[in-house]
GROMACS .gro file of C-alpha atoms in nm:
model
   85
    1MET     CA    1   4.351  -2.117  -1.060
    2ALA     CA    2   4.650  -2.273  -0.887
    3GLU     CA    3   4.408  -2.468  -0.672
    4LEU     CA    4   4.244  -2.617  -0.981
    5GLN     CA    5   4.579  -2.701  -1.137
    6GLY     CA    6   4.681  -2.876  -0.818
    7PHE     CA    7   4.351  -3.060  -0.812
    8PHE     CA    8   4.396  -3.186  -1.167
    9LEU     CA    9   4.757  -3.286  -1.104
   10PHE     CA   10   4.647  -3.475  -0.794
   11CYS     CA   11   4.357  -3.651  -0.965
   12ARG     CA   12   4.484  -3.693  -1.321
   13GLU     CA   13   4.544  -4.063  -1.271
   14ASP     CA   14   4.207  -4.124  -1.106
   15SER     CA   15   3.935  -3.965  -1.316
   16ALA     CA   16   3.655  -4.121  -1.107
   17GLN     CA   17   3.790  -3.954  -0.796
   18ALA     CA   18   3.830  -3.626  -0.985
   19LEU     CA   19   3.467  -3.640  -1.099
   20GLU     CA   20   3.346  -3.722  -0.750
   21MET     CA   21   3.539  -3.431  -0.601
   22ALA     CA   22   3.414  -3.198  -0.873
   23ARG     CA   23   3.055  -3.305  -0.801
   24ALA     CA   24   3.106  -3.242  -0.431
   25TRP     CA   25   3.242  -2.894  -0.505
   26ARG     CA   26   2.951  -2.817  -0.736
   27GLU     CA   27   2.700  -2.933  -0.476
   28ALA     CA   28   2.869  -2.721  -0.211
   29ASP     CA   29   2.862  -2.421  -0.445
   30GLN     CA   30   2.492  -2.476  -0.515
   31GLN     CA   31   2.418  -2.501  -0.145
   32VAL     CA   32   2.602  -2.176  -0.077
   33LEU     CA   33   2.412  -2.005  -0.359
   34GLN     CA   34   2.080  -2.130  -0.222
   35GLU     CA   35   2.169  -2.000   0.124
   36ILE     CA   36   2.260  -1.661  -0.022
   37GLN     CA   37   1.933  -1.648  -0.217
   38LEU     CA   38   1.736  -1.742   0.095
   39LYS     CA   39   1.905  -1.467   0.296
   40GLN     CA   40   1.832  -1.216   0.020
   41GLN     CA   41   1.467  -1.322   0.012
   42GLN     CA   42   1.441  -1.290   0.389
   43LYS     CA   43   1.603  -0.946   0.377
   44HIS     CA   44   1.364  -0.838   0.101
   45MET     CA   45   1.062  -0.963   0.296
   46LEU     CA   46   1.181  -0.780   0.608
   47GLN     CA   47   1.222  -0.458   0.410
   48GLN     CA   48   0.870  -0.497   0.269
   49GLN     CA   49   0.729  -0.550   0.617
   50GLN     CA   50   0.908  -0.240   0.744
   51GLN     CA   51   0.776  -0.035   0.454
   52GLN     CA   52   0.423  -0.158   0.519
   53GLN     CA   53   0.454  -0.067   0.886
   54GLN     CA   54   0.579   0.280   0.798
   55GLN     CA   55   0.294   0.329   0.554
   56GLN     CA   56   0.043   0.214   0.813
   57GLN     CA   57   0.187   0.453   1.071
   58GLN     CA   58   0.178   0.739   0.823
   59GLN     CA   59  -0.182   0.654   0.733
   60LYS     CA   60  -0.274   0.651   1.102
   61GLY     CA   61  -0.121   0.995   1.138
   62VAL     CA   62  -0.315   1.123   0.838
   63ASN     CA   63  -0.637   0.970   0.970
   64GLN     CA   64  -0.582   1.131   1.311
   65GLN     CA   65  -0.524   1.470   1.150
   66GLN     CA   66  -0.839   1.434   0.944
   67GLN     CA   67  -1.039   1.338   1.252
   68GLN     CA   68  -0.905   1.638   1.441
   69GLN     CA   69  -0.993   1.868   1.153
   70GLN     CA   70  -1.343   1.723   1.134
   71GLN     CA   71  -1.389   1.768   1.507
   72GLN     CA   72  -1.271   2.128   1.486
   73GLN     CA   73  -1.510   2.194   1.199
   74GLN     CA   74  -1.797   2.039   1.390
   75GLN     CA   75  -1.715   2.246   1.697
   76GLU     CA   76  -1.699   2.562   1.487
   77GLU     CA   77  -2.033   2.478   1.327
   78GLN     CA   78  -2.187   2.418   1.668
   79LYS     CA   79  -2.056   2.753   1.789
   80ARG     CA   80  -2.202   2.927   1.486
   81THR     CA   81  -2.541   2.764   1.528
   82THR     CA   82  -2.554   2.851   1.897
   83GLU     CA   83  -2.445   3.209   1.828
   84THR     CA   84  -2.710   3.259   1.561
   85SER     CA   85  -2.986   3.107   1.773
   0.00000   0.00000   0.00000
């Protein structure tokens, strides 16, 4: 607040300069906000990628377990058929 008061005291006689400085501040603020938003978007995208990778790894593990179970079942069936023959 004191900074703004000082700014207005400094520029009260030159309104054009005050407007120009205020525009520059606003543009700088907008640029900072855009950078923050971009960083947040990048962070969000990275989190999504990590989640997808985790899901893919989990799915691979599930698929491997299913394959192993199927192989065991097939082996057991083969043993049964050879024992009964």
